[in-house]
Amino acid sequence: MSWQQITVADCGTHHLVHGAEAYRERFDDVLKFHAPGLAPVCRAGDAWHIHADGSAAYDHRYLRTFGFYDDLAAVVTADGWCHIKPTGMNAYTQRHAWCGNFQEGRCPVRDADGSYYHINNLGQPLYEKRWNYVGDFKDGIAVVQSSDGRSSHVDSNGGLLHDCWFLDLDVFHKGFARARDDE
C-alpha cells in the first residue's frame, strides 16, 4: 500500500485505502498524508504523525501537528509554534506565535508582537523588515502587507519586487497578479 492512495475517512478519525480502513487504530482527528508519507493525528490532547500503517512516526507528542511541506511540519508546543523534521526532531530552536507551511524553502511566521516575516528552513529570518502580513512564496515571489494595509510583492530575499502598493493583491500566476487599487 502506498501512502499516496490513502484518504481521510468521512468521520475524520482514521484513513482509508480504496474505501477500506488502512489500519485499525482510531484517533480524535486525522489530516491527509504528505511526503515523506506521514499524516498528522491527535488523540486526547496529544498530537503526532503516523505512518501509512497507523504506527507512530516518533515518540514525542505535541499540542497540534500539521502536514509536511518541504520535509518540515508545523507543530504547536507548550512554548509556541515551530517546525519539525520527519523524525520528530526540531528543525530549529526558535518559537513563534504562529507558523505557516514551507513553500520553496521559505515559510511565513508571526512573532509575539503580531508582526509577520519569512524564515528559512533553519528558522532564520530572511530579512529584517516586519510586516502586517506575509503570504506563501510562489515562483520566488510573495505578497507582503505594510502597516497601512496596502500590499506589494517581495522577492525570495525579502526585497521589494516593485514599488506599487495595492488595497488587495495576489501572487503572480502565468505572469499576472490580481490587484485592487483605489479605483
Short mmCIF file of C-alpha atoms in Angstrom, two decimals:
data_model
loop_
_atom_site.label_atom_id
_atom_site.label_comp_id
_atom_site.label_asym_id
_atom_site.label_seq_id
_atom_site.Cartn_x
_atom_site.Cartn_y
_atom_site.Cartn_z
CA MET A 1 0.00 0.00 0.00
CA SER A 2 1.30 3.44 -0.96
CA TRP A 3 0.57 6.45 1.24
CA GLN A 4 -0.41 8.39 -1.91
CA GLN A 5 -3.51 6.15 -2.22
CA ILE A 6 -4.71 6.85 1.33
CA THR A 7 -7.60 9.24 2.03
CA VAL A 8 -9.21 10.59 5.18
CA ALA A 9 -12.42 8.79 6.22
CA ASP A 10 -15.55 10.97 6.22
CA CYS A 11 -15.72 10.78 10.03
CA GLY A 12 -12.13 12.13 10.24
CA THR A 13 -10.96 9.50 12.76
CA HIS A 14 -8.86 7.29 10.50
CA HIS A 15 -7.61 6.77 6.95
CA LEU A 16 -8.90 4.63 4.09
CA VAL A 17 -7.23 2.94 1.17
CA HIS A 18 -9.58 2.15 -1.72
CA GLY A 19 -12.53 2.54 0.68
CA ALA A 20 -11.24 0.08 3.29
CA GLU A 21 -9.63 1.00 6.59
CA ALA A 22 -5.88 1.48 6.22
CA TYR A 23 -5.32 0.39 9.86
CA ARG A 24 -7.42 -0.48 12.94
CA GLU A 25 -6.37 2.47 15.13
CA ARG A 26 -8.83 5.37 15.70
CA PHE A 27 -7.98 8.98 16.55
CA ASP A 28 -9.92 12.09 17.52
CA ASP A 29 -8.80 13.73 14.28
CA VAL A 30 -6.56 12.94 11.30
CA LEU A 31 -5.29 15.01 8.38
CA LYS A 32 -4.15 13.77 4.97
CA PHE A 33 -0.79 12.18 4.25
CA HIS A 34 2.04 14.28 2.82
CA ALA A 35 5.54 13.37 1.65
CA PRO A 36 7.50 11.67 3.13
CA GLY A 37 4.42 9.52 3.80
CA LEU A 38 3.30 10.83 7.21
CA ALA A 39 -0.07 12.13 8.41
CA PRO A 40 -0.89 14.36 11.41
CA VAL A 41 -3.17 12.81 14.05
CA CYS A 42 -4.38 13.73 17.51
CA ARG A 43 -6.00 11.92 20.40
CA ALA A 44 -6.80 13.02 23.96
CA GLY A 45 -4.90 16.31 23.60
CA ASP A 46 -1.74 14.75 22.15
CA ALA A 47 -0.70 15.18 18.52
CA TRP A 48 1.91 13.42 16.37
CA HIS A 49 2.46 11.93 12.91
CA ILE A 50 1.79 8.38 11.78
CA HIS A 51 2.98 6.06 9.01
CA ALA A 52 0.55 4.54 6.49
CA ASP A 53 0.02 1.51 8.79
CA GLY A 54 -1.13 3.76 11.66
CA SER A 55 2.06 3.40 13.70
CA ALA A 56 3.67 6.45 15.30
CA ALA A 57 6.50 8.02 13.30
CA TYR A 58 8.28 9.11 16.52
CA ASP A 59 7.76 9.08 20.31
CA HIS A 60 7.40 12.81 21.04
CA ARG A 61 3.91 14.37 21.41
CA TYR A 62 2.77 17.91 20.59
CA LEU A 63 -0.34 20.00 21.19
CA ARG A 64 -1.10 20.12 17.45
CA THR A 65 0.58 18.85 14.29
CA PHE A 66 0.19 19.76 10.62
CA GLY A 67 1.30 18.24 7.31
CA PHE A 68 4.84 18.12 5.96
CA TYR A 69 5.86 20.62 3.29
CA ASP A 70 9.46 20.79 2.06
CA ASP A 71 10.19 17.98 4.59
CA LEU A 72 9.15 20.14 7.59
CA ALA A 73 5.86 20.17 9.52
CA ALA A 74 4.47 22.96 11.68
CA VAL A 75 3.69 21.89 15.24
CA VAL A 76 2.36 23.59 18.35
CA THR A 77 4.25 23.08 21.61
CA ALA A 78 3.67 24.49 25.08
CA ASP A 79 6.30 27.13 24.19
CA GLY A 80 4.82 28.15 20.82
CA TRP A 81 4.88 27.13 17.17
CA CYS A 82 7.86 25.67 15.30
CA HIS A 83 8.72 23.08 12.65
CA ILE A 84 9.91 19.51 13.00
CA LYS A 85 11.64 17.01 10.76
CA PRO A 86 10.05 13.63 9.88
CA THR A 87 11.93 12.10 12.83
CA GLY A 88 10.03 14.39 15.23
CA MET A 89 13.19 16.38 15.99
CA ASN A 90 13.06 20.18 16.00
CA ALA A 91 14.24 21.84 12.79
CA TYR A 92 15.43 24.87 14.82
CA THR A 93 15.19 26.21 18.40
CA GLN A 94 13.12 29.40 17.91
CA ARG A 95 9.41 29.52 18.78
CA HIS A 96 6.79 31.66 17.09
CA ALA A 97 3.25 32.82 17.81
CA TRP A 98 2.21 31.09 14.55
CA CYS A 99 3.88 29.23 11.68
CA GLY A 100 2.71 28.57 8.16
CA ASN A 101 3.87 25.85 5.78
CA PHE A 102 7.16 25.87 3.94
CA GLN A 103 6.98 26.62 0.23
CA GLU A 104 10.15 26.92 -1.86
CA GLY A 105 12.32 26.67 1.27
CA ARG A 106 10.64 29.67 2.92
CA CYS A 107 7.86 29.98 5.48
CA PRO A 108 5.69 32.80 6.86
CA VAL A 109 5.70 33.19 10.66
CA ARG A 110 4.19 35.60 13.17
CA ASP A 111 6.07 36.86 16.22
CA ALA A 112 4.65 37.62 19.69
CA ASP A 113 4.07 41.27 18.67
CA GLY A 114 1.82 40.20 15.78
CA SER A 115 4.33 41.03 13.05
CA TYR A 116 4.93 38.69 10.11
CA TYR A 117 8.09 37.76 8.22
CA HIS A 118 9.63 34.78 6.40
CA ILE A 119 12.15 32.27 7.72
CA ASN A 120 14.39 29.71 6.03
CA ASN A 121 14.45 26.00 6.93
CA LEU A 122 16.95 26.71 9.74
CA GLY A 123 14.46 29.08 11.38
CA GLN A 124 16.46 32.19 10.46
CA PRO A 125 14.66 35.34 9.27
CA LEU A 126 15.23 36.02 5.57
CA TYR A 127 15.24 39.79 6.17
CA GLU A 128 14.92 42.37 8.98
CA LYS A 129 11.67 44.06 7.87
CA ARG A 130 8.43 43.08 9.65
CA TRP A 131 5.01 43.25 8.00
CA ASN A 132 1.32 43.30 8.92
CA TYR A 133 1.03 40.06 6.95
CA VAL A 134 3.07 37.91 4.55
CA GLY A 135 1.93 35.16 2.20
CA ASP A 136 3.49 31.99 0.85
CA PHE A 137 6.16 32.12 -1.82
CA LYS A 138 5.24 31.08 -5.34
CA ASP A 139 7.87 31.15 -8.07
CA GLY A 140 10.18 33.13 -5.77
CA ILE A 141 7.65 35.88 -5.04
CA ALA A 142 5.39 36.54 -2.01
CA VAL A 143 2.79 39.15 -1.09
CA VAL A 144 3.51 41.38 1.92
CA GLN A 145 1.22 43.89 3.63
CA SER A 146 2.54 47.11 5.18
CA SER A 147 1.22 48.83 8.31
CA ASP A 148 -1.13 50.99 6.20
CA GLY A 149 -2.87 47.86 4.91
CA ARG A 150 -1.50 48.09 1.38
CA SER A 151 0.20 45.15 -0.28
CA SER A 152 3.14 44.64 -2.60
CA HIS A 153 5.43 41.80 -3.75
CA VAL A 154 8.84 40.78 -2.39
CA ASP A 155 11.49 38.55 -3.93
CA SER A 156 12.95 35.46 -2.26
CA ASN A 157 15.31 37.61 -0.16
CA GLY A 158 12.58 39.96 1.06
CA GLY A 159 13.42 42.85 -1.30
CA LEU A 160 10.55 44.74 -2.91
CA LEU A 161 9.94 43.48 -6.42
CA HIS A 162 8.33 46.77 -7.46
CA ASP A 163 7.16 49.99 -5.79
CA CYS A 164 3.45 49.51 -6.45
CA TRP A 165 1.10 49.17 -3.47
CA PHE A 166 -2.48 47.88 -3.64
CA LEU A 167 -5.51 47.54 -1.38
CA ASP A 168 -5.58 43.83 -2.25
CA LEU A 169 -3.02 41.74 -4.10
CA ASP A 170 -2.45 38.11 -5.07
CA VAL A 171 0.66 36.20 -6.14
CA PHE A 172 1.58 36.03 -9.79
CA HIS A 173 0.09 33.28 -11.93
CA LYS A 174 1.10 33.00 -15.59
CA GLY A 175 2.72 36.43 -15.34
CA PHE A 176 -0.27 38.25 -13.85
CA ALA A 177 -1.34 39.10 -10.29
CA ARG A 178 -4.88 40.08 -9.38
CA ALA A 179 -4.79 43.52 -7.72
CA ARG A 180 -7.28 46.09 -6.37
CA ASP A 181 -6.36 49.77 -6.24
CA ASP A 182 -8.26 52.84 -5.00
CA GLU A 183 -10.36 52.88 -8.16
#
